[in-house]
Coordinates of C-alpha atoms in Angstrom, one line a residue:
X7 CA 54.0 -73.1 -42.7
X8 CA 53.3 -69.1 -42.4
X9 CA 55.9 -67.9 -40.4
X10 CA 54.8 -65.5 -37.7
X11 CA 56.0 -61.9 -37.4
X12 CA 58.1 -62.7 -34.1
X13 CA 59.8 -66.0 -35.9
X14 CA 60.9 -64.2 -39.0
X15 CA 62.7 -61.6 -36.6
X16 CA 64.0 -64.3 -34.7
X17 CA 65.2 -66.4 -37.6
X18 CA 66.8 -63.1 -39.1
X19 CA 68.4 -62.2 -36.2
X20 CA 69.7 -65.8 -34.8
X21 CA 71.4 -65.9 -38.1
X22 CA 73.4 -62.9 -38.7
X23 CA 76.3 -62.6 -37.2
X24 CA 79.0 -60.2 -37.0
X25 CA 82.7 -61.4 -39.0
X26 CA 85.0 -58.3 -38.4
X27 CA 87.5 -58.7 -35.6
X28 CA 89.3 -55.8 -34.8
X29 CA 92.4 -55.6 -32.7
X30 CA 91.8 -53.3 -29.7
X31 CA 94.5 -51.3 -28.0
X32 CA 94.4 -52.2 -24.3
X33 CA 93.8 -49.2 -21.6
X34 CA 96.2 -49.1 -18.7
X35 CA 94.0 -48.7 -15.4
X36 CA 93.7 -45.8 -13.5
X37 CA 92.8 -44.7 -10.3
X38 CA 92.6 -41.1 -10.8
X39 CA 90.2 -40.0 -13.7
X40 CA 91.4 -36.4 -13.3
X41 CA 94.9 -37.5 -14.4
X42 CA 94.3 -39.3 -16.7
X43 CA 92.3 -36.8 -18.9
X44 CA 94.9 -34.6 -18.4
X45 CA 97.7 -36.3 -19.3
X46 CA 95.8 -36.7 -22.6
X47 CA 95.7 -32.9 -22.8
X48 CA 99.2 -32.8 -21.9
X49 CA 100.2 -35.6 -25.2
X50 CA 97.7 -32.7 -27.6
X51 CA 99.2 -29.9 -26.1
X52 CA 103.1 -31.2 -26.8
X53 CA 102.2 -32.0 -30.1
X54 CA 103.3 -29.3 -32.8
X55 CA 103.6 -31.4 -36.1
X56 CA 101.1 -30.1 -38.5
X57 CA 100.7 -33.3 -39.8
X58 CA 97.5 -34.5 -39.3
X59 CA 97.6 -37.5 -37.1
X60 CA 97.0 -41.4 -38.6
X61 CA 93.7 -43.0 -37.8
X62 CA 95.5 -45.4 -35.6
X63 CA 97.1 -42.6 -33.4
X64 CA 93.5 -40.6 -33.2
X65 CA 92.1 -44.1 -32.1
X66 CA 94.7 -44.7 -30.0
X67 CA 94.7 -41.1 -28.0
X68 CA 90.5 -42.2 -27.9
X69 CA 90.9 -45.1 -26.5
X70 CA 92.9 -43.5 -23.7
X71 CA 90.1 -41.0 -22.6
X72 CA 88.4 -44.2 -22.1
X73 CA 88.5 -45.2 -18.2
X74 CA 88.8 -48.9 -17.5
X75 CA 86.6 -50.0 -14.9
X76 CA 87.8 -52.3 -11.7
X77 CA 87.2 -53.8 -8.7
X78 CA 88.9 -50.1 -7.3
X79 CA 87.9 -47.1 -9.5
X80 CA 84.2 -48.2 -10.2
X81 CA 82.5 -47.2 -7.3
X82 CA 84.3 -43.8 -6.7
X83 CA 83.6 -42.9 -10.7
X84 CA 79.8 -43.5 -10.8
X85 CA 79.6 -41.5 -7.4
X86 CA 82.4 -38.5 -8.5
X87 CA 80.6 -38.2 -11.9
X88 CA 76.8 -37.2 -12.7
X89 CA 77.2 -38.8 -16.1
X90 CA 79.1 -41.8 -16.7
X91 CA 78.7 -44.2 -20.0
X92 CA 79.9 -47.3 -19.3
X93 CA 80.7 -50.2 -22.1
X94 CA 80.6 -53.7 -20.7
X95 CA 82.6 -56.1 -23.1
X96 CA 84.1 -59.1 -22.9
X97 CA 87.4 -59.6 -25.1
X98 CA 86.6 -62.2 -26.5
X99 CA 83.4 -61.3 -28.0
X100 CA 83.4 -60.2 -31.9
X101 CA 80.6 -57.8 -31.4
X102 CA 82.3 -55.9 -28.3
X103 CA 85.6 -55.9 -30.4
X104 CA 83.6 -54.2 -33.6
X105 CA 82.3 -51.4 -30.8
X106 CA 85.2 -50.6 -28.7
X107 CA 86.7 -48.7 -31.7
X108 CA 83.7 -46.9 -32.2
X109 CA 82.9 -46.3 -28.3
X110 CA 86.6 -44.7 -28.3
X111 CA 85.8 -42.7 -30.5
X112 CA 82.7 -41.2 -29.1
X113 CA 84.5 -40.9 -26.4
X114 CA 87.5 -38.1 -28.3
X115 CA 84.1 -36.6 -30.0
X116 CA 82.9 -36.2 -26.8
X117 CA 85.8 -34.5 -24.9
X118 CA 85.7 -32.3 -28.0
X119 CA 82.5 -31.2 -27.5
X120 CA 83.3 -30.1 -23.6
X121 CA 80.7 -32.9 -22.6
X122 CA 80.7 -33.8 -18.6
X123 CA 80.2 -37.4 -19.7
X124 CA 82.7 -39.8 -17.8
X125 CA 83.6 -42.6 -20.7
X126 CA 84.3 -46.0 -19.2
X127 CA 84.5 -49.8 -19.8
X128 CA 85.1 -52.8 -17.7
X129 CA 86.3 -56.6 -18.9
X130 CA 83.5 -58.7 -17.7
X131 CA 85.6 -61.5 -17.8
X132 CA 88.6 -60.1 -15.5
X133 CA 86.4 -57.9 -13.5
X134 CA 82.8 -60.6 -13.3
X135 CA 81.7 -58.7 -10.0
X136 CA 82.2 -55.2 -10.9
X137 CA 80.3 -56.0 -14.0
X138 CA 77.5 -57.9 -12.3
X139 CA 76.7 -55.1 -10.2
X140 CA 77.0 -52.6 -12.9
X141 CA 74.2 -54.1 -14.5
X142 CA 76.0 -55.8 -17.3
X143 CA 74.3 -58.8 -18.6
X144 CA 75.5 -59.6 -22.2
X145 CA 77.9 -58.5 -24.3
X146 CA 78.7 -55.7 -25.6
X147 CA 76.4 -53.6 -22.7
X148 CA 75.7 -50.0 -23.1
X149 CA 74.5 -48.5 -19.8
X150 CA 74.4 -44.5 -19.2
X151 CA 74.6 -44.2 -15.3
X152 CA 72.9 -40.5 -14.2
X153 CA 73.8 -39.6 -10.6
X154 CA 74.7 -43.2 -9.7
X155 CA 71.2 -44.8 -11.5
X156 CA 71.4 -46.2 -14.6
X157 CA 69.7 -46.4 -17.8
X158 CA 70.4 -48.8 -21.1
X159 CA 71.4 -47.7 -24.7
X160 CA 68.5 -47.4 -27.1
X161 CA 70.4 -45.6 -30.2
X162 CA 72.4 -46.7 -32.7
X163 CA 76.3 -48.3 -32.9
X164 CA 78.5 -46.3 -35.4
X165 CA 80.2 -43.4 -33.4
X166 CA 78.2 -40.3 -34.6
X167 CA 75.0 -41.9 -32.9
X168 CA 76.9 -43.2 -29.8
X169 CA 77.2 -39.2 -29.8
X170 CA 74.4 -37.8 -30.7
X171 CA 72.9 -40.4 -28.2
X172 CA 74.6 -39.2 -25.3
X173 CA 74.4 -35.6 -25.6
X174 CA 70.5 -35.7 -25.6
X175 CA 70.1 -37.6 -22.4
X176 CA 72.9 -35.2 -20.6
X177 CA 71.7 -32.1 -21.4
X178 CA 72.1 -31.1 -24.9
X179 CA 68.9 -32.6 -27.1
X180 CA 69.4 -29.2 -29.5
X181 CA 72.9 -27.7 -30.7
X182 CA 72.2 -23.8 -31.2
X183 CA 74.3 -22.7 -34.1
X184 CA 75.1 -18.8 -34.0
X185 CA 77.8 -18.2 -36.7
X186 CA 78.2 -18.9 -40.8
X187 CA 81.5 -20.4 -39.2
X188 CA 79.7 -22.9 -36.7
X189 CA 77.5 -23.8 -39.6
X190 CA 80.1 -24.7 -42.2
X191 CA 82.0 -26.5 -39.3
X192 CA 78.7 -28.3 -38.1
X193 CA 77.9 -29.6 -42.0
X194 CA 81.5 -31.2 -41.7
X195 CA 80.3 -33.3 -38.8
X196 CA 77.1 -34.2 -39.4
X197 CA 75.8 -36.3 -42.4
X198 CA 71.9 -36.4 -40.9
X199 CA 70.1 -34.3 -39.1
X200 CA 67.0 -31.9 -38.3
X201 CA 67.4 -28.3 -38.3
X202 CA 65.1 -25.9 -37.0
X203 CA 64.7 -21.6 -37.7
X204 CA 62.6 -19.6 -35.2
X205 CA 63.1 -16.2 -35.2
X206 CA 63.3 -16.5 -30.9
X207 CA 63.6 -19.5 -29.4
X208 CA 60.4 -19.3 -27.9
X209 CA 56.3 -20.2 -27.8
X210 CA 54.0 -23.7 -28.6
X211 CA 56.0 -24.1 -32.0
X212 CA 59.8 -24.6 -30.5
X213 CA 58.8 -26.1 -27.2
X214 CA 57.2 -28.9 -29.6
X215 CA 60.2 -28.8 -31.2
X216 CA 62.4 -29.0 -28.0
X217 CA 59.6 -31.7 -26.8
X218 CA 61.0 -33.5 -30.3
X219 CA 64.4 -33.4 -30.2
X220 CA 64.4 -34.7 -26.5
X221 CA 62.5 -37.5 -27.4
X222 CA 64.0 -39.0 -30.4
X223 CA 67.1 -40.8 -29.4
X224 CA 68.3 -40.7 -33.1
X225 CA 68.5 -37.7 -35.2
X226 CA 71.1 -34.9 -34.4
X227 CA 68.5 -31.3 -33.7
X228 CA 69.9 -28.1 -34.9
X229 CA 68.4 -24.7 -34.2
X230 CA 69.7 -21.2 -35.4
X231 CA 66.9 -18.1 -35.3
X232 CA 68.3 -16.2 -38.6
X233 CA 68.2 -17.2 -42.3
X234 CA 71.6 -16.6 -43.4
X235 CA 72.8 -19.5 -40.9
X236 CA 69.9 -21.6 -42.2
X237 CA 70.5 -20.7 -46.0
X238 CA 74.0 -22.7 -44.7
X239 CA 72.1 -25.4 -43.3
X240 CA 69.6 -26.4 -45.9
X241 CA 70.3 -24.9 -49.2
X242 CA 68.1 -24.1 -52.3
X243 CA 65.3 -23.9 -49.8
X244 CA 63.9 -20.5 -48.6
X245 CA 62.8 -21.3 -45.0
X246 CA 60.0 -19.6 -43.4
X247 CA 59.7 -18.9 -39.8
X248 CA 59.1 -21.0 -37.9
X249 CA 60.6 -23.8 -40.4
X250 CA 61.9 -26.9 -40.1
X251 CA 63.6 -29.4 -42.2
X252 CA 65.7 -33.0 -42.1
X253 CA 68.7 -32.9 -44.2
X254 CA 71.0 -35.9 -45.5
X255 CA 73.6 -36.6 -47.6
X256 CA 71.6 -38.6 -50.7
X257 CA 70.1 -37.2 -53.5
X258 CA 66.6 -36.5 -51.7
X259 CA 69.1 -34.0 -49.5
X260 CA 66.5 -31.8 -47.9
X261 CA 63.0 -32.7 -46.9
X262 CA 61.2 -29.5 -45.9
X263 CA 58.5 -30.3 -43.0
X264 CA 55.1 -28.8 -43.5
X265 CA 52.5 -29.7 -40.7
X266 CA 51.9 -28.2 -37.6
X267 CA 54.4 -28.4 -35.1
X268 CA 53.1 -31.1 -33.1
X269 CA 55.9 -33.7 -31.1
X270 CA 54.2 -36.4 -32.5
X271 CA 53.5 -35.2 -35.8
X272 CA 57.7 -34.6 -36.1
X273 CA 58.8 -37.5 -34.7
X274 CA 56.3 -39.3 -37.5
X275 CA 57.7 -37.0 -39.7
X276 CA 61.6 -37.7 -39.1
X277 CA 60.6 -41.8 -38.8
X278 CA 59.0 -41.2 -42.7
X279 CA 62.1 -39.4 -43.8
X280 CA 65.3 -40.3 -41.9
X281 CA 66.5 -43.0 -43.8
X282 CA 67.6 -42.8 -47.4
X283 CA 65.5 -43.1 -50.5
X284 CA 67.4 -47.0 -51.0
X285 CA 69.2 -47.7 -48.0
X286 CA 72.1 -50.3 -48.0
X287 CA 72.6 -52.5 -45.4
X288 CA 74.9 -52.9 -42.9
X289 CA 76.1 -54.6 -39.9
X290 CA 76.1 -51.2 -38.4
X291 CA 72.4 -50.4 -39.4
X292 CA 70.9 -53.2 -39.2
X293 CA 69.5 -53.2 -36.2
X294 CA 67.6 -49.3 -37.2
X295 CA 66.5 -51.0 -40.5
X296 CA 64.8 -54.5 -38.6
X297 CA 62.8 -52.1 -36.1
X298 CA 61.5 -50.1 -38.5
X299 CA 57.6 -50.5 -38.5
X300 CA 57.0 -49.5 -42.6
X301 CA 56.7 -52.5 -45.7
X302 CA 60.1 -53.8 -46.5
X303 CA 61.1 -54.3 -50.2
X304 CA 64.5 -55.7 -50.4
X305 CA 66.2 -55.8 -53.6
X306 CA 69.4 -58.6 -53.7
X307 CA 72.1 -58.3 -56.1
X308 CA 76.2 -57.8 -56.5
X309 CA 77.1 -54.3 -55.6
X310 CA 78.3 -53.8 -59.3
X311 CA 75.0 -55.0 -61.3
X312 CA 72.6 -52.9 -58.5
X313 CA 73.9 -49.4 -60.0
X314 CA 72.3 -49.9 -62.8
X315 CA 68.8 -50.8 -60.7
X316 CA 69.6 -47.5 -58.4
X317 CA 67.5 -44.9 -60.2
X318 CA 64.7 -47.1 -60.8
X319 CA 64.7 -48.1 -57.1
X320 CA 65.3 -44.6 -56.1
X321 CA 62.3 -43.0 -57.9
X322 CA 60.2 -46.1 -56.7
X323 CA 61.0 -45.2 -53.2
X324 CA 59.9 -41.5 -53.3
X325 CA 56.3 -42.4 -54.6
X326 CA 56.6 -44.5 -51.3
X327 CA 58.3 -43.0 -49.5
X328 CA 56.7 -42.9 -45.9
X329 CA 55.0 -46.2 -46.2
X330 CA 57.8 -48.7 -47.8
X331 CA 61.7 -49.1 -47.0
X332 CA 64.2 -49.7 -49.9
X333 CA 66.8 -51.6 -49.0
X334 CA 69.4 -53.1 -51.0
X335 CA 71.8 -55.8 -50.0
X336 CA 75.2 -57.3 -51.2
X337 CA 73.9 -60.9 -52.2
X338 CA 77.5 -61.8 -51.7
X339 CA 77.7 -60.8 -48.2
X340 CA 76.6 -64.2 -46.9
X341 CA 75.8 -62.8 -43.5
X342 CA 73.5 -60.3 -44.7
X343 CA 71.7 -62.1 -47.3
X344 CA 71.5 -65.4 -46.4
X345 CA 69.4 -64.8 -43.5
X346 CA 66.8 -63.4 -45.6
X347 CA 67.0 -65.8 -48.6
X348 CA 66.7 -68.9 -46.7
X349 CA 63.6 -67.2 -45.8
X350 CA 62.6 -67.7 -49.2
X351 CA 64.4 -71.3 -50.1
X352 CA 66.8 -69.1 -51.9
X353 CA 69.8 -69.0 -50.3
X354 CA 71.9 -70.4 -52.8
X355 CA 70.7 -67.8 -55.5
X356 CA 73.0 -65.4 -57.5
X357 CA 70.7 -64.2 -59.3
X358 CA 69.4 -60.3 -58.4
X359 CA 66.0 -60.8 -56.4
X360 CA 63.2 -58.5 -55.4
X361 CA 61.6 -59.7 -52.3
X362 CA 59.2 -58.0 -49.2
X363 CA 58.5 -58.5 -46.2
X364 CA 55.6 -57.0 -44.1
X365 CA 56.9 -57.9 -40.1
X366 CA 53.4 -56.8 -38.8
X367 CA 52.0 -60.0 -40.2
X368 CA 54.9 -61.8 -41.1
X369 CA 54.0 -62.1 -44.6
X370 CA 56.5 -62.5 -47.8
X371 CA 56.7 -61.6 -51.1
X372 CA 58.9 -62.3 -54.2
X373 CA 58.6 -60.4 -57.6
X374 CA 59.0 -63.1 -60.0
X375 CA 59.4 -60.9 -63.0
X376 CA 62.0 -58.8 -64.4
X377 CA 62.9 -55.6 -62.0
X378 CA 62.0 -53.1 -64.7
X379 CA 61.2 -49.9 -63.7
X380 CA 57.3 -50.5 -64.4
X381 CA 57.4 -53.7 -62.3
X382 CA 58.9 -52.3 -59.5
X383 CA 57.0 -49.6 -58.9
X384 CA 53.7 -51.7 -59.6
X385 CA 55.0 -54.5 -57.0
X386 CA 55.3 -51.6 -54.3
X387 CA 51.7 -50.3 -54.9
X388 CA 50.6 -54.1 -55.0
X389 CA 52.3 -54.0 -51.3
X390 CA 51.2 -51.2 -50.1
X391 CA 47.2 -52.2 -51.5
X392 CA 47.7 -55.3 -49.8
X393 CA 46.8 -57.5 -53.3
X394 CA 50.3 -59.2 -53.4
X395 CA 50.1 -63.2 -53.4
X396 CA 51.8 -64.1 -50.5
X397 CA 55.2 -66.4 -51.2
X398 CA 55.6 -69.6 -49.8
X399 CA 58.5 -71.5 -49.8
X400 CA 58.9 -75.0 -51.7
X401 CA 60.9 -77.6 -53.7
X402 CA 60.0 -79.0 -56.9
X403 CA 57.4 -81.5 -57.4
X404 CA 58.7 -85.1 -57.0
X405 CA 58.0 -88.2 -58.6
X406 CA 56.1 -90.2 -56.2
X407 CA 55.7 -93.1 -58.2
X408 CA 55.8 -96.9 -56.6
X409 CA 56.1 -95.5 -53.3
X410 CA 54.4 -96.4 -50.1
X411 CA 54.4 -92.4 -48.5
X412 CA 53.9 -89.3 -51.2
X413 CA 56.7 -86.6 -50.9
X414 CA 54.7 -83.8 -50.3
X415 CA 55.5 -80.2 -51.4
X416 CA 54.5 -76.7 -50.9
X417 CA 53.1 -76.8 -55.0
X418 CA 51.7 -79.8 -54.5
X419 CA 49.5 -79.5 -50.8
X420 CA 47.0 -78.6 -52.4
X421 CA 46.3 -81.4 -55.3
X422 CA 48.1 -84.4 -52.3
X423 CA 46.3 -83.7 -49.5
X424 CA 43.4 -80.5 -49.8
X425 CA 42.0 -81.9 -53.0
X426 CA 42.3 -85.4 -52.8
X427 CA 39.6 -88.1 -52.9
X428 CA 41.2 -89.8 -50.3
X429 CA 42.0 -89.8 -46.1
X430 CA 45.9 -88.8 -45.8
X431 CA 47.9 -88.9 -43.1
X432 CA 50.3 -86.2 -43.3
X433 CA 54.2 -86.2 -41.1
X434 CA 55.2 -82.8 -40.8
X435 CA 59.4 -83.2 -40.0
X436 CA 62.3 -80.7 -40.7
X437 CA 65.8 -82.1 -40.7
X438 CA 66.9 -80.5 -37.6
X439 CA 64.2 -81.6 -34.9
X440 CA 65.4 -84.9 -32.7
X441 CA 62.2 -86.8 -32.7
X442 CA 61.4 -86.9 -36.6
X443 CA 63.2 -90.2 -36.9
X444 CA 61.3 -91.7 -34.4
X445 CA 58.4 -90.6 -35.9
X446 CA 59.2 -91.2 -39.7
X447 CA 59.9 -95.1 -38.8
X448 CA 56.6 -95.4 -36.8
X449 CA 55.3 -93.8 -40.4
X450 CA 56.9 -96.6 -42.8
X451 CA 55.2 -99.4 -40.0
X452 CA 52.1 -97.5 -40.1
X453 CA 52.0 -97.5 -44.2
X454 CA 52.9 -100.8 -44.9
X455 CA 50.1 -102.3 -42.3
X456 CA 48.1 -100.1 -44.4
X457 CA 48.6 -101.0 -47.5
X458 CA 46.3 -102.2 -49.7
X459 CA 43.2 -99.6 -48.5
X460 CA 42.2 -97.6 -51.2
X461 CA 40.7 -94.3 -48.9
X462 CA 43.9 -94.0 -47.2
X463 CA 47.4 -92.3 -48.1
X464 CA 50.3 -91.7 -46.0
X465 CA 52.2 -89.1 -47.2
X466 CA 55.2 -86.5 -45.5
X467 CA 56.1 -83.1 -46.0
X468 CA 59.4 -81.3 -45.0
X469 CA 58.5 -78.0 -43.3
X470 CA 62.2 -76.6 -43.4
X471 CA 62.1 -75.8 -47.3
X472 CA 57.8 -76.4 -47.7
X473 CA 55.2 -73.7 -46.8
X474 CA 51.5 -73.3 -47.4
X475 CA 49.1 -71.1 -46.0
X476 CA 47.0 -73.9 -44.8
X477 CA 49.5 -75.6 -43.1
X478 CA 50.3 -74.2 -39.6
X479 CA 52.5 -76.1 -37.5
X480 CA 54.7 -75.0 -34.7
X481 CA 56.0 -78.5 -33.5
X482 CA 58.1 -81.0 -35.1
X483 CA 57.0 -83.7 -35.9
X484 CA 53.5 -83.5 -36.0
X485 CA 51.2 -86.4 -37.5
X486 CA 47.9 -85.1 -39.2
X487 CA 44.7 -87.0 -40.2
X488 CA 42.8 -85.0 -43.0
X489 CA 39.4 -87.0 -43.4
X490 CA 37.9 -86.8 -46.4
X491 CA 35.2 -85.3 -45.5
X492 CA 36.5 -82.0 -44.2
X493 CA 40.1 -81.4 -45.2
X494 CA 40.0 -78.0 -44.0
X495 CA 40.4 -79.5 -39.9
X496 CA 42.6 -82.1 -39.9
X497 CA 43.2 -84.2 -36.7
X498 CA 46.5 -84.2 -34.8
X499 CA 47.8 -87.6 -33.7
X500 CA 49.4 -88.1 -31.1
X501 CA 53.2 -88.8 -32.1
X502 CA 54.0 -90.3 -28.4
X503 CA 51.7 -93.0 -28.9
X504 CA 52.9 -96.8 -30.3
X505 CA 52.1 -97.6 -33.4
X506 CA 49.6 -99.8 -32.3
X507 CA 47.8 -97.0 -30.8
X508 CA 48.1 -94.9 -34.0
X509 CA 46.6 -97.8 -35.9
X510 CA 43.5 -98.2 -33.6
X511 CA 43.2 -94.7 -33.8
X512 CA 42.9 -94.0 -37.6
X513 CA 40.8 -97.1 -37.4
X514 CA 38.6 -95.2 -35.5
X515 CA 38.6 -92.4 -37.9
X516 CA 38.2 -94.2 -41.2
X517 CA 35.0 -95.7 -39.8
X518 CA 33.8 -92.4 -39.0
X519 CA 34.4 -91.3 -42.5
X520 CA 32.6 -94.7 -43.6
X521 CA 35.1 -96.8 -44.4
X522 CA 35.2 -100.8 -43.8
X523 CA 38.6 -101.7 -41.9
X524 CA 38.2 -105.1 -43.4
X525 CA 40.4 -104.2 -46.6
X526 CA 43.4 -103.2 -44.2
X527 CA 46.3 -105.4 -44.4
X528 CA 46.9 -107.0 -41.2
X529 CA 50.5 -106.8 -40.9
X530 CA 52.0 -107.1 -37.3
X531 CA 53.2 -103.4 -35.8

């Protein structure tokens, strides 16, 4: 079985699963938005320890700059506010409970910032109707309501992209930095971003810039027009003007953009360059690093034995580097490995593993030798070139001896059924689907009424742990008939039918293929 692009998502995606709880701080609800912010200002203001505050009391002031949303305040918030960003949760959800923290504080970043944005959340489960109408359909919802109409959440879920996020659709795609002060203070915020130098903030070259930053939902924009504020910015780079760059906090720090300054040619540019040279997964990025549309290599191993495969993997990476995504993950974190290495039938594995995946064609790809620098960077160019044998799950070769059905597996399709002498009829079952028992009884009738005719083998294969390329089956079970005489079209049977049926119908077949039915073994079905 080759899985397809859209079923390797979907298996991926149906099997992580999010194990963090975190205990939430519940908001009193308010009636008057007004007050509330301000009694928040009033709690800052009457605050005069210089003690920097705990996480949990900066969480906890957050989280009350967050309005809660009921069957009273909703209405007259979304009409009072132009911008209002509401969460939709339910408490009882582990995925809302990993957000609210983050939401909250997005929301204190926020109010920081001077942003008009109205934060809000409702309980879908106390407050079903106000939710409903709001729009909220699963949980957690992210919806952005602009003068009453709303719009969902398409960035990402740790609290500097809530942030960045909500700025650019209210008004503020580009932060203008104008002091050596605001830059130091800006590089203390920001860990990513794009920073832009025109000497005026005018003509084709910025508004493609502007065009840019508006666009991507993403990447924070920063644009200064001198080069002392920019030598702050992006260091040990002398910027031109215009000049642009995207800077991160990984060894490959600053990644100086040289095309013309074309929307579409930066947003290319910042897709080829915004993620690190490795990047390690997360439940937090996860999502980013599924929809990317560039070759997947993902290297498994314990966190300790990988830093010693770093460099190799890093230097890999930047002779690949806008056509194939590193990505290393914690073979011990079961959520985020296993998904991928039952992929491979190797979810059991502690071993470190190099695998690929190309999600365009749902194709996968293990390197089966040592990762040595050499071999690493020679199984990306084999991925890239497209000249990578594809991998295909499968168990090891049984012994089928004095048996009445072969065990099939994904080493052995081809000598079993493509390459034998014989007719076979092949029952393709997995463990989990409800009518393979059915199926595989009707199978053992079928064999032993059989028995005895030497063009004819029944055989089974087990599709949850068994892949070949020529093997393409959707439904479980499925019966095929491979006649000997073309192996490469195989008939489906119908699996509905008694076995009887089945019997006059590979009857029918065998004579086709020139066989005499008068060897078959005439036991009753």
């Amino acid at each position: 079985m080759m899985p397809t692009s859209k079923l390797v998502h979907l298996t991926i995606i149906l099997l992580i699963s999010l194990t963090f709880l975190i205990n939430l701080t519940s908001c009193q609800d308010s009636d008057d938005i007004e007050d509330l912010l301000a009694l928040d200002n009033e709690q800052d203001e009457e605050s005069s320890s210089p003690k920097a505050s705990s996480e949990a009391e900066v969480l906890s002031r957050a989280q009350r700059i967050v309005l809660e949303l009921n069957s009273d305040n909703t209405q007259k918030a979304i009409d009072g506010n132009e911008y209002v960003f509401v969460l939709g949760y339910a408490p009882w959800d582990v995925r809302s409970a990993e957000l609210m923290p983050r939401f909250a504080e997005a929301a204190g970043s926020l109010k920081e910032l001077k942003s008009s944005v109205l934060m809000a959340k409702v309980d879908a489960e106390r407050n079903p109707k106000v939710a409903s109408n709001l729009g909220v359909k699963g949980y957690p919802t992210l919806l952005l309501f602009v003068n009453g109409t709303s719009q969902p959440y398409t960035g990402g879920f740790s609290s500097e992209e809530i942030v960045i996020w909500v700025r650019k659709k209210t008004g503020t795609p580009i932060i203008r930095i104008n002091s050596i002060d605001e830059a130091n203070d800006f590089l203390k915020k920001h860990s990513m971003f794009a920073a832009g130098l025109f000497d005026k903030f005018e003509g084709h070259d910025y508004d493609e810039f502007v065009k840019a930053a508006t666009t991507d939902n993403e990447i924070q924009f920063v644009e200064t027009c001198t080069s002392q504020i920019a030598n702050i910015l992006f260091q040990d780079v002398k910027p031109v003007n215009p000049f642009l760059c995207i800077v991160k906090s990984e060894p490959e720090r600053y990644t100086a953009y040289e095309d013309a300054f074309e929307k579409d040619m930066i947003l290319q540019f910042l897709n080829d360059n915004k993620f690190p040279l490795v990047t390690f997964l997360t439940e937090v990025n996860s999502v980013k690093v599924y929809a990317s549309d560039k070759l997947q290599v993902y290297v498994f191993a314990e966190a300790s034995k990988f830093q010693k495969l770093l460099e190799p993997f890093q230097n890999a990476a930047r002779k690949f580097k806008s056509k194939i995504m590193f990505v290393f993950v914690d073979i011990k974190d079961d959520n985020l490995a296993k998904p991928f290495l039952t992929l491979f039938g190797l979810e059991d594995s502690e071993d470190t593993l190099v695998t690929a995946f190309d999600y365009k064609t749902g194709a996968k790809y293990l390197l089966e030798s040592d990762p040595t620098p050499a071999n690493i960077e020679e199984f990306g160019l084999g991925l890239l070139k497209g000249i990578l044998p594809q991998f295909y799950k499968s168990q090891e070769i049984p012994d089928n001896k004095d048996t009445d059905i072969l065990t099939v597996v994904g080493k052995s399709f081809d000598d079993l059924v493509l390459s034998s002498s014989k007719n076979i009829v092949l029952e393709i079952h997995t463990p989990w689907c409800l009518n393979c028992e059915t199926t595989s009884k009707q199978v053992e009738k079928l064999a032993k009424h059989f028995k005895g005719l030497e063009n004819l083998v029944f055989a089974k294969i087990d599709a949850s742990v068994n892949e070949h390329p020529k093997l393409e089956v959707e439904d479980y079970p499925t019966l095929l008939f491979y006649p000997v005489s073309n192996k490469s079209s195989p008939i489906k049977l119908p699996i509905k039918s008694s076995s009887k049926d089945l019997a006059i119908l590979i009857n029918k077949y065998l004579k086709e293929q020139g066989h005499d039915e008068q060897h078959v073994t005439k036991d009753e079905l």
